[in-house]
PDB file of C-alpha atoms in Angstrom:
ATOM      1  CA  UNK A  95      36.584  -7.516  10.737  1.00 94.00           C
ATOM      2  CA  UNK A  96      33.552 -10.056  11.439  1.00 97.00           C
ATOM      3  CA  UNK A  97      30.851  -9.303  13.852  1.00 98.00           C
ATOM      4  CA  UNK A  98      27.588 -11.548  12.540  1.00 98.00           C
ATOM      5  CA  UNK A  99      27.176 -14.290  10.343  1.00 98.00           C
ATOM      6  CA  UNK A 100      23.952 -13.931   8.564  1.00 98.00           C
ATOM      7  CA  UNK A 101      21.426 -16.912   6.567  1.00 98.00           C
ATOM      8  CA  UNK A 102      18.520 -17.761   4.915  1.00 97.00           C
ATOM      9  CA  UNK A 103      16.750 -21.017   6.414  1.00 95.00           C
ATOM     10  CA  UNK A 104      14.755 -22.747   3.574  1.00 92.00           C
ATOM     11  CA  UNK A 105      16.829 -23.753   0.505  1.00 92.00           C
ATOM     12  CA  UNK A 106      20.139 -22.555   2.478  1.00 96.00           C
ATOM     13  CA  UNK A 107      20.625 -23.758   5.934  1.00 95.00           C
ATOM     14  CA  UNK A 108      17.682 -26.242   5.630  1.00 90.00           C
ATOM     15  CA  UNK A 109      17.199 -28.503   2.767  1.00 82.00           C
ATOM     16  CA  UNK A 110      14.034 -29.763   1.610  1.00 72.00           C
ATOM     17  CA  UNK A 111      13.063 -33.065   3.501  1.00 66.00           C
ATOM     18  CA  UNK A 112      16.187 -32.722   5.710  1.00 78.00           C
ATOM     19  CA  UNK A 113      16.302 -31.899   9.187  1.00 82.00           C
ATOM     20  CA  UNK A 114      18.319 -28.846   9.983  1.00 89.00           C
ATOM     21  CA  UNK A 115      22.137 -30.174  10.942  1.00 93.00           C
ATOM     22  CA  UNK A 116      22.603 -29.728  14.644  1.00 94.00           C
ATOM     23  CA  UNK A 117      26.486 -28.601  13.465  1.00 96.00           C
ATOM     24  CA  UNK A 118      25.313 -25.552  12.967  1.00 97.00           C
ATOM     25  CA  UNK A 119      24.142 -24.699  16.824  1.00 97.00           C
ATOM     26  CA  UNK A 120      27.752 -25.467  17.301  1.00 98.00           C
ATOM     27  CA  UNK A 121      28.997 -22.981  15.461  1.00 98.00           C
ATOM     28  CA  UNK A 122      26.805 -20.488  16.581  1.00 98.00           C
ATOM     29  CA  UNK A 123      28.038 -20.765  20.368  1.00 98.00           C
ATOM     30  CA  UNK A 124      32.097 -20.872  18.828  1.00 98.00           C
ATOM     31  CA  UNK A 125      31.517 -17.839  16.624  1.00 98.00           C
ATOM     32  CA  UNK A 126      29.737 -16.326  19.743  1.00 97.00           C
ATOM     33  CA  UNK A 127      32.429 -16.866  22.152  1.00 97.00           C
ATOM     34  CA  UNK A 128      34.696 -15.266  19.882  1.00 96.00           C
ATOM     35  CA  UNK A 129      32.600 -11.729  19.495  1.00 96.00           C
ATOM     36  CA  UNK A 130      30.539 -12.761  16.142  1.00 98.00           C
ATOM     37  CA  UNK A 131      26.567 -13.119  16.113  1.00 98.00           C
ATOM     38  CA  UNK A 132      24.398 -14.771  14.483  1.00 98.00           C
ATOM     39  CA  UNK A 133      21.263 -14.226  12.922  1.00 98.00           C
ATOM     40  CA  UNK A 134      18.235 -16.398  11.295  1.00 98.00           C
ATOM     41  CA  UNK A 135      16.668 -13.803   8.560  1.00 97.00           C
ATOM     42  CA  UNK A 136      13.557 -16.221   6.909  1.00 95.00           C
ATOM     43  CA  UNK A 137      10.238 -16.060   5.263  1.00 92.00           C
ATOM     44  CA  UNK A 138       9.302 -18.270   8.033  1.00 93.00           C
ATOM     45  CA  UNK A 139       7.077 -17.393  11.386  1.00 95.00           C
ATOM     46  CA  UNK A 140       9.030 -16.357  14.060  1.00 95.00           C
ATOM     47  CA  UNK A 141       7.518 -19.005  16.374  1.00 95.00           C
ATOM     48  CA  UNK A 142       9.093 -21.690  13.679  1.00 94.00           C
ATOM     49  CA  UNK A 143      12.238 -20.115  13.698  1.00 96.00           C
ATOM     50  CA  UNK A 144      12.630 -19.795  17.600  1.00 95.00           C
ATOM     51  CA  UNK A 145      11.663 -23.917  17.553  1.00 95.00           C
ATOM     52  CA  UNK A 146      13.871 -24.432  15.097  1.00 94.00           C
ATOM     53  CA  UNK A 147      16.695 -22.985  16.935  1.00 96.00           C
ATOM     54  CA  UNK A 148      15.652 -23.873  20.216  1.00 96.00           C
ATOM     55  CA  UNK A 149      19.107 -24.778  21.580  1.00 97.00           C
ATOM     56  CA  UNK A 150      20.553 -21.267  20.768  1.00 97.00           C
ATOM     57  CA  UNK A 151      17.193 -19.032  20.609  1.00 95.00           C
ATOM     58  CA  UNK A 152      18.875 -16.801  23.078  1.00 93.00           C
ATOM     59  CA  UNK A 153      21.886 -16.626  21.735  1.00 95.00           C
ATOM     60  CA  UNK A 154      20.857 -15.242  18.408  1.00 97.00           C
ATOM     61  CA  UNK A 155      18.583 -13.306  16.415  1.00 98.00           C
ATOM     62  CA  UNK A 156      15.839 -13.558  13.943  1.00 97.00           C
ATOM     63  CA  UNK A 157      14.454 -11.368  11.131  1.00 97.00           C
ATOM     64  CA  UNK A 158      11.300 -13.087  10.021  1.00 96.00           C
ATOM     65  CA  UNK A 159       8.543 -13.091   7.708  1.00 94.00           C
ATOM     66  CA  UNK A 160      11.145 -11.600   4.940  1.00 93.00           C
ATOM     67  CA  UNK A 161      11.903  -8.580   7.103  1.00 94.00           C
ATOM     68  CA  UNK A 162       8.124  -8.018   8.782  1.00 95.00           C
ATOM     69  CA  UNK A 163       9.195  -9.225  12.101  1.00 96.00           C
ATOM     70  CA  UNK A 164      12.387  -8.799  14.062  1.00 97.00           C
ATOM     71  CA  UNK A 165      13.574 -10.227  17.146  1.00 96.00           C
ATOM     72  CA  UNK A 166      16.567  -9.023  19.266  1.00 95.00           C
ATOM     73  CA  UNK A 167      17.526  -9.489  22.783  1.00 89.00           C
ATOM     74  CA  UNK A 168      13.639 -11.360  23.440  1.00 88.00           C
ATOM     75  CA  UNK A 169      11.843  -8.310  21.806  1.00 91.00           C
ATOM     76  CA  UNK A 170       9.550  -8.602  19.075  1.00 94.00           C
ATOM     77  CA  UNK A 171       9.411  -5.362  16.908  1.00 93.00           C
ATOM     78  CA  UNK A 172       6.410  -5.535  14.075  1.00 92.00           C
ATOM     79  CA  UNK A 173       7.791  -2.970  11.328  1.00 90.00           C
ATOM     80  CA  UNK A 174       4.598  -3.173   8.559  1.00 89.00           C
ATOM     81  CA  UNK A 175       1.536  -3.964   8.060  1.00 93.00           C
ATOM     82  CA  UNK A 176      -0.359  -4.564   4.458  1.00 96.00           C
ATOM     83  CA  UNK A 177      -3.286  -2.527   3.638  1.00 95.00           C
ATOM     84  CA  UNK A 178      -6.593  -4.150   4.351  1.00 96.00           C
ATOM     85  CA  UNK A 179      -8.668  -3.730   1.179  1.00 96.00           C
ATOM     86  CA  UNK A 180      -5.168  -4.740  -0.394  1.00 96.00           C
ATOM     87  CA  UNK A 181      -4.655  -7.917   1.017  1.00 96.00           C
ATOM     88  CA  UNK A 182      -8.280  -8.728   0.930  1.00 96.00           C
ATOM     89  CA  UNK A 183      -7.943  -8.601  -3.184  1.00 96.00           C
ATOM     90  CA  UNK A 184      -4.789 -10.730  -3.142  1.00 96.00           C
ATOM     91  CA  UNK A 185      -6.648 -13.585  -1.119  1.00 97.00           C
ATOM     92  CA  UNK A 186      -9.619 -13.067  -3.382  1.00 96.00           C
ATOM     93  CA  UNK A 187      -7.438 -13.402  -5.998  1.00 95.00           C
ATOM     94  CA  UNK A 188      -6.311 -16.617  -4.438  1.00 95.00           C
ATOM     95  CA  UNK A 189      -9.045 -17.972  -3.343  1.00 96.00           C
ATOM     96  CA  UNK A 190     -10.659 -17.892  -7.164  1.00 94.00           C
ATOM     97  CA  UNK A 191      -7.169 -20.584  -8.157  1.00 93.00           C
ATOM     98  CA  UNK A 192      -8.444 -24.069  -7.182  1.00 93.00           C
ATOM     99  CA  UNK A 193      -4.263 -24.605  -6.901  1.00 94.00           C
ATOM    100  CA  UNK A 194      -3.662 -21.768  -4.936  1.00 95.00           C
ATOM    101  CA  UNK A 195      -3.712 -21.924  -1.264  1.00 96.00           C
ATOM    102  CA  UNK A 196      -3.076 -18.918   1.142  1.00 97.00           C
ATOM    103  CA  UNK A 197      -0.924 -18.394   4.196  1.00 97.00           C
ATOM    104  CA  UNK A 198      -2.236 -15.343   6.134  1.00 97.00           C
ATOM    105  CA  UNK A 199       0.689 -13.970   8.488  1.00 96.00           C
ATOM    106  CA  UNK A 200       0.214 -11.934  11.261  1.00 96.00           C
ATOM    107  CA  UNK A 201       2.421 -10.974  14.093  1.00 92.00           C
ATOM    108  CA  UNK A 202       1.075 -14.362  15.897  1.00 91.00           C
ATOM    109  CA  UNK A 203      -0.379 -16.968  14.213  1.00 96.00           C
ATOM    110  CA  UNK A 204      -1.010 -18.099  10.675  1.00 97.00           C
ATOM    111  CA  UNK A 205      -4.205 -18.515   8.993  1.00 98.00           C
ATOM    112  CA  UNK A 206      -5.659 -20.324   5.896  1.00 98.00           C
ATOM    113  CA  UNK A 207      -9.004 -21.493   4.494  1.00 98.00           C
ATOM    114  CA  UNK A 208      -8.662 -24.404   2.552  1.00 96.00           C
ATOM    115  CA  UNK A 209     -10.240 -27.880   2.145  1.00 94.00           C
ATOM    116  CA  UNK A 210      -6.631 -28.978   0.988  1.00 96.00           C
ATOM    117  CA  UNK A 211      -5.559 -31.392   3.301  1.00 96.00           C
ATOM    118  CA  UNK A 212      -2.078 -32.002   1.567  1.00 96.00           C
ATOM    119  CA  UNK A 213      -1.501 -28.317   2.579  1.00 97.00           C
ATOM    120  CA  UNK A 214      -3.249 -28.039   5.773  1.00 97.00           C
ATOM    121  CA  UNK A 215      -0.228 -31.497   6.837  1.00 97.00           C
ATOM    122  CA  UNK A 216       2.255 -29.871   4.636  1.00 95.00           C
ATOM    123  CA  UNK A 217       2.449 -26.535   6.965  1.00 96.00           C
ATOM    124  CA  UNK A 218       1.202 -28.005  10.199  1.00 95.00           C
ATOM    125  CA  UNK A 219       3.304 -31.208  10.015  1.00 93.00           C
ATOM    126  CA  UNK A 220       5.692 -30.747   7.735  1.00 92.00           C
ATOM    127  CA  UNK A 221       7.500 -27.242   8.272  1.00 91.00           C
ATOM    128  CA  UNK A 222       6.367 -26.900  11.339  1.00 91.00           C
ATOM    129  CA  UNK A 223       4.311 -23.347  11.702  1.00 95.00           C
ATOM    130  CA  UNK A 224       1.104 -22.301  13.751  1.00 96.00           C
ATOM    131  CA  UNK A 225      -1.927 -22.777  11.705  1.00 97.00           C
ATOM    132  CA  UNK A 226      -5.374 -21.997  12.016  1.00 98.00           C
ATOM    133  CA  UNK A 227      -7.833 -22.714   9.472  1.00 98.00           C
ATOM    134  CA  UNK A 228     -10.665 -20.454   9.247  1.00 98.00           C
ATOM    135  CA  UNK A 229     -14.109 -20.953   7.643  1.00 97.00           C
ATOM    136  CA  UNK A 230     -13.861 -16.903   6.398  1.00 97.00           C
ATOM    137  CA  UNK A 231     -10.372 -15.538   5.826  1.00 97.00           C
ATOM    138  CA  UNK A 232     -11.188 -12.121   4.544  1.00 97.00           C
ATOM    139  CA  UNK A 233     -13.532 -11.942   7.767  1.00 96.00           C
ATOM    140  CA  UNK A 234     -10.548 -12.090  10.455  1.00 97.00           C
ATOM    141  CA  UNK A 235      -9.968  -8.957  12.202  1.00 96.00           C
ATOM    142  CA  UNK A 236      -6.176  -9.418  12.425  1.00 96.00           C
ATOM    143  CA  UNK A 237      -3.519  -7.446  10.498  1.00 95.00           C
ATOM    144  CA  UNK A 238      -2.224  -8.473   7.774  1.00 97.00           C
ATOM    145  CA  UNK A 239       2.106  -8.833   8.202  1.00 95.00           C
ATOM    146  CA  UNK A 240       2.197 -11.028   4.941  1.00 96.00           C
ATOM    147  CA  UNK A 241       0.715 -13.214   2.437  1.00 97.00           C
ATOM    148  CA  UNK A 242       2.266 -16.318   1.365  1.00 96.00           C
ATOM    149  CA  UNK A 243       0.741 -18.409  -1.473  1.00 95.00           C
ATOM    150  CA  UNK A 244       1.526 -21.633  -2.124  1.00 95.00           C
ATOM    151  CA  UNK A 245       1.134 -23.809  -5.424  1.00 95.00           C
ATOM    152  CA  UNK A 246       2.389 -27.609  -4.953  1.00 94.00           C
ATOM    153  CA  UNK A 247       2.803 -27.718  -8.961  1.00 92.00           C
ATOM    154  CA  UNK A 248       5.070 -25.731  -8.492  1.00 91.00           C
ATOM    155  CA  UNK A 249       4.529 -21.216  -8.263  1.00 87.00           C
ATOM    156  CA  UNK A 250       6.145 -20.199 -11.627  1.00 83.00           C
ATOM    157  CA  UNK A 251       2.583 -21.657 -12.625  1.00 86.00           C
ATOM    158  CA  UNK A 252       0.632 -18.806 -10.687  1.00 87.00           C
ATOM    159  CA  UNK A 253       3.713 -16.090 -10.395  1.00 87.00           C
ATOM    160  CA  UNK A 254       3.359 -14.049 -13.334  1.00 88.00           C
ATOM    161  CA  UNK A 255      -0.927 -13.784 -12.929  1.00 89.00           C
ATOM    162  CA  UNK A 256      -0.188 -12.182  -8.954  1.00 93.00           C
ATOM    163  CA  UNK A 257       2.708  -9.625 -10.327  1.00 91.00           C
ATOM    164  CA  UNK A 258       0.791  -8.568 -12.969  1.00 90.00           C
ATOM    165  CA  UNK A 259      -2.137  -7.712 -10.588  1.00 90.00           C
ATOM    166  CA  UNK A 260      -0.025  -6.547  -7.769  1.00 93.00           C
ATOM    167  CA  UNK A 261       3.727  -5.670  -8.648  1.00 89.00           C
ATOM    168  CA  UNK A 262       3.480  -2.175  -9.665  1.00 91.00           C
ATOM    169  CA  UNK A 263       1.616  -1.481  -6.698  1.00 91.00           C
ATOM    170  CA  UNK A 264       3.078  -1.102  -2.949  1.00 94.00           C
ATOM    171  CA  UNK A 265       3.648  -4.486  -2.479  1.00 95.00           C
ATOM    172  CA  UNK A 266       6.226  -6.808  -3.617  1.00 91.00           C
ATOM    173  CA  UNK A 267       5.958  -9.715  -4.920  1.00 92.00           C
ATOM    174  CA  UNK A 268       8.870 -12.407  -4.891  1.00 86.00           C
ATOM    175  CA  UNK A 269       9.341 -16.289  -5.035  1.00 84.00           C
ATOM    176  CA  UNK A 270      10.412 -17.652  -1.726  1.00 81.00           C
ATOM    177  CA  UNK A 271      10.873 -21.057  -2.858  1.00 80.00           C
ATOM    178  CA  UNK A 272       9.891 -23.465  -5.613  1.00 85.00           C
ATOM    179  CA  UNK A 273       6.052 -23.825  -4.228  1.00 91.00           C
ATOM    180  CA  UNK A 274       6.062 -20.073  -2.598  1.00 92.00           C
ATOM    181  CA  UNK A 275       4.995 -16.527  -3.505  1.00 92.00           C
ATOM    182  CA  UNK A 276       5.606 -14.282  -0.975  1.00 93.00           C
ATOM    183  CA  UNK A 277       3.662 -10.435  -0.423  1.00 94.00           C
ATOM    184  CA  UNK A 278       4.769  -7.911   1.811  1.00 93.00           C
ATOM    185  CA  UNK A 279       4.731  -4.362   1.756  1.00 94.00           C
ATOM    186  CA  UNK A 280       7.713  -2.668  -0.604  1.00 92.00           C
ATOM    187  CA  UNK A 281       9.939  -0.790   1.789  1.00 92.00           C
ATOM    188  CA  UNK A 282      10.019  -4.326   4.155  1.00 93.00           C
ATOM    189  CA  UNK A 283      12.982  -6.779   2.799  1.00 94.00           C
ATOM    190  CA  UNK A 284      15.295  -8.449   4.338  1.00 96.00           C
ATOM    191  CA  UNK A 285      18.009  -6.357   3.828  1.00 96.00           C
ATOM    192  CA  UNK A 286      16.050  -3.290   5.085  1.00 95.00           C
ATOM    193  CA  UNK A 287      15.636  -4.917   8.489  1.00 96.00           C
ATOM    194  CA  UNK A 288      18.344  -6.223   8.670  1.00 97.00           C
ATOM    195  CA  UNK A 289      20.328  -2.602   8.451  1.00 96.00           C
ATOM    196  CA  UNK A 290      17.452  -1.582  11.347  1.00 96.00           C
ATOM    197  CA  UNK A 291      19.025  -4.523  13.411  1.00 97.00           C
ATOM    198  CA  UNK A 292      22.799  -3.453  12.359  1.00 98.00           C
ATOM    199  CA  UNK A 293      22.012  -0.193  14.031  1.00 97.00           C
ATOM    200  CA  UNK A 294      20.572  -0.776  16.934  1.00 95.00           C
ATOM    201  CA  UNK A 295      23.754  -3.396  17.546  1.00 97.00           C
ATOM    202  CA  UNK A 296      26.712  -0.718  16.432  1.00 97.00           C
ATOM    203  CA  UNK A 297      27.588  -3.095  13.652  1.00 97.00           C
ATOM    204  CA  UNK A 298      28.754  -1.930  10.104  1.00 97.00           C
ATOM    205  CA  UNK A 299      27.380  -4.165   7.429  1.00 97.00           C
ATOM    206  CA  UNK A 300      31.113  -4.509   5.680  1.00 97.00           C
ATOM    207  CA  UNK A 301      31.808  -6.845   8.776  1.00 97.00           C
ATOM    208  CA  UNK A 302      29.014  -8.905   8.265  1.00 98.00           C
ATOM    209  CA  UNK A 303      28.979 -12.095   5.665  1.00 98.00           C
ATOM    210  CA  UNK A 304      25.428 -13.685   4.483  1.00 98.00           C
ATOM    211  CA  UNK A 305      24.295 -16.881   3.192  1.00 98.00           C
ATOM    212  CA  UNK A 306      20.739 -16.994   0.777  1.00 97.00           C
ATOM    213  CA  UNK A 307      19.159 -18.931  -2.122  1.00 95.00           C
ATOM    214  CA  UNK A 308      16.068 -16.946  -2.765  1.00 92.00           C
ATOM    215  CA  UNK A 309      14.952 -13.792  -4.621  1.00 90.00           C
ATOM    216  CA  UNK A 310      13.882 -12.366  -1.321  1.00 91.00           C
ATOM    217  CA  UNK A 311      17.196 -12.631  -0.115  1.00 95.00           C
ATOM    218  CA  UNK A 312      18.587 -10.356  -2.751  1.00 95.00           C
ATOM    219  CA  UNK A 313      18.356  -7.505  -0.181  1.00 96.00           C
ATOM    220  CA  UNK A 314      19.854  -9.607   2.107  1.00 97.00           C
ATOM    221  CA  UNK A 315      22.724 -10.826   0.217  1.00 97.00           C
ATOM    222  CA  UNK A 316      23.544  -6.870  -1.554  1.00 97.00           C
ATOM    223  CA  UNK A 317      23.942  -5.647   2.211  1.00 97.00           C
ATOM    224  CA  UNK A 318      26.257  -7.761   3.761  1.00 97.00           C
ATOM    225  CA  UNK A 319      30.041  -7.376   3.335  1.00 96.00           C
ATOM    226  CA  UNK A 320      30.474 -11.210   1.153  1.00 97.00           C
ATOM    227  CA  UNK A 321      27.912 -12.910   0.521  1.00 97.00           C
ATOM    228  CA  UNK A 322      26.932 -16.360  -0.805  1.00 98.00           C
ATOM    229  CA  UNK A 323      24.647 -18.271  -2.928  1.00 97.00           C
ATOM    230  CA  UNK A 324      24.422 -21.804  -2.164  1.00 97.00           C
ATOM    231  CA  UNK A 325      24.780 -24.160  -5.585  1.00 95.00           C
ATOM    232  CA  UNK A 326      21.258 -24.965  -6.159  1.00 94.00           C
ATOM    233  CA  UNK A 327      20.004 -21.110  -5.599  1.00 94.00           C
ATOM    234  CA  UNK A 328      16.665 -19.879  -7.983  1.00 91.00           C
ATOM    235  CA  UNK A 329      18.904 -18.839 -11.620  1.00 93.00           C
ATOM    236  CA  UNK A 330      19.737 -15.229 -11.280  1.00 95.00           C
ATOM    237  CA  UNK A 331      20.144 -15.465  -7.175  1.00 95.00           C
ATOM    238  CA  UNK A 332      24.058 -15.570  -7.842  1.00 96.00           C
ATOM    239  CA  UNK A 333      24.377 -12.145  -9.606  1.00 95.00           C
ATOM    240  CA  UNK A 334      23.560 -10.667  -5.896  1.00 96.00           C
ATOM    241  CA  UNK A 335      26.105 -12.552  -4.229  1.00 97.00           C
ATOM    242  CA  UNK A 336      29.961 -12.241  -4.034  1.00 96.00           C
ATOM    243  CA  UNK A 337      30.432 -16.405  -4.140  1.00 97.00           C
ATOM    244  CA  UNK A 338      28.716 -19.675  -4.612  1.00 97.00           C
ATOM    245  CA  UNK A 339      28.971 -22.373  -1.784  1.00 97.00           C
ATOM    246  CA  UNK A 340      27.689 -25.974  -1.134  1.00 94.00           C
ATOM    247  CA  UNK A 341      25.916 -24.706   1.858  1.00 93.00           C
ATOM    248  CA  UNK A 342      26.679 -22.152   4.823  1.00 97.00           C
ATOM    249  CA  UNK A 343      28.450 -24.891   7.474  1.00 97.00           C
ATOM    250  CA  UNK A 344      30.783 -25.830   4.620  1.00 96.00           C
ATOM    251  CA  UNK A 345      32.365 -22.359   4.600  1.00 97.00           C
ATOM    252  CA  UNK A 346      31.660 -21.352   8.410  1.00 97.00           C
ATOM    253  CA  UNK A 347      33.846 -24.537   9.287  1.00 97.00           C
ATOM    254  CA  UNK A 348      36.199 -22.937   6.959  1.00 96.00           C
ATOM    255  CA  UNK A 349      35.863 -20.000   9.073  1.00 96.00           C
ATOM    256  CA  UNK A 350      36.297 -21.849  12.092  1.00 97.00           C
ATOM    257  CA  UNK A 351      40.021 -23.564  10.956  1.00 97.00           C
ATOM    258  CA  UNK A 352      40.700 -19.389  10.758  1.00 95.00           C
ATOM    259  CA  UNK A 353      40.144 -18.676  13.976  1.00 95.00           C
ATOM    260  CA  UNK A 354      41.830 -21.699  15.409  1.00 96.00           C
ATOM    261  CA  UNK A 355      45.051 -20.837  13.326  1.00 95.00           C
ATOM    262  CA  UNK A 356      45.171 -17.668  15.322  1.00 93.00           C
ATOM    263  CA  UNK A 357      42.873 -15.006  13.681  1.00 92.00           C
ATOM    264  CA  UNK A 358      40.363 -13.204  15.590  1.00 93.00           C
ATOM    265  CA  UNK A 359      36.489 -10.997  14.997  1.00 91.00           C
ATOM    266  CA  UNK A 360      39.123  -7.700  14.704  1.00 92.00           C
ATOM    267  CA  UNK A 361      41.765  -9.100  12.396  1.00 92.00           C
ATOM    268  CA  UNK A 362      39.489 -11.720  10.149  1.00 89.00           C
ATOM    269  CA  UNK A 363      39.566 -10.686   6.200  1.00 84.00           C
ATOM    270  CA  UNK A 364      37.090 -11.298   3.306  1.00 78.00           C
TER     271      UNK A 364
END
């Protein structure tokens, strides 16, 4: 049985430099129509994803900020926060790396304080988020959701010096991408949200097949019932998923020819 079709955005569903394929807001309404759903499970803001999606935002829904943030049926739930005095030593931490740059996510907006105008384009421009740059970061009295740092030559350069600091404490620390680190607090994944959102929609997580790239989708990709790892996933990514893929529309079109042979949500098999 199928009931929701589950991916990753960056490195998955979105390629870097590409445009997300308007195929797959297709899909989404067919599978719909048919009894499966469809969810958007990201690193990224929740605002981002909702633009990104904007012809089917309310026809799906969307973990986001690895697992921080959840949205279903146009209610945001906030499930962590990261300790103050915590976070505040991270950004320290990054603001001491001339090639480090922060992200600051809170349930609303995104925050950075950087000269870096390559970054300040990069998120604004580029990929799209809600940024405000602030003179004092560690200043802001906001909560702290996550922190994202980013290193454009590349973040196996700054990885190791954060987990060594921070790892073996309540946070976890996990690549996100080729120019991402991403921090959030250790019982928030993916995957753990996601089972909070399986819950709440009667939906056993056999029945469920998800798409990743990233180790923070690890979670993500052990939960579902099959699971992929798109070709050009981070080395190691593949050992938590069932099967490798090109990308996710490749085998949901597969999917598709299924259902128009005759199967249905009840009788569909992995």
């Amino acid at each position: 049985m199928l009931q929701m079709i589950i991916s990753d955005i960056d490195g998955t569903l979105l390629k870097s430099g590409e445009p997300l394929d308007p195929e797959i807001f297709r899909l989404i309404r067919f599978f719909k129509e048919r009894g499966v759903l469809f969810c958007a499970c990201s690193g990224r803001p929740l605002s981002n994803l909702l633009r990104i999606f904007a012809p089917v935002r309310d026809e799906i829904y969307c973990v986001a900020e690895n697992g921080t943030l959840l949205w279903a049926d146009n209610e945001l739930t906030c499930l962590s926060h990261i300790d103050r005095a915590l976070g505040q030593a991270v950004m320290k931490k990054a603001l001491e790396n001339p090639d480090c740059d922060i992200l600051l996510a809170t349930r609303d907006m995104s925050y950075t304080q950087t000269e870096n105008k390559e970054y300040i384009h990069y998120v604004r421009d580029v990929i799209d988020y809600d940024l405000t740059v602030v003179d004092d970061i560690l200043s802001l009295p906001v909560d702290y959701i996550k922190i994202a740092i980013c290193n454009f030559k590349g973040i196996r350069n700054s990885f190791d010096d954060f987990f060594k600091d921070f790892a073996s404490g309540p946070l976890s620390v996990v690549t996100s991408g080729n120019i991402w680190l991403d921090m959030i607090p250790k019982e928030i994944n993916k995957g753990n949200t996601l089972r909070i959102l399986l819950e709440k929609l009667g939906i056993d997580p056999n029945n469920t097949i998800a798409f990743g790239d990233e180790f923070n989708d690890i979670e993500m990709l052990s939960l579902a019932g099959r699971s992929y790892a798109v070709e050009t996933c981070a080395k190691g990514v593949e050992k938590y998923a069932d099967r490798i893929c090109k990308n996710p529309i490749e085998v949901l079109k597969e999917l598709e020819q299924r259902f128009l042979r005759g199967e249905t949500a009840e009788t569909i098999s992995f």
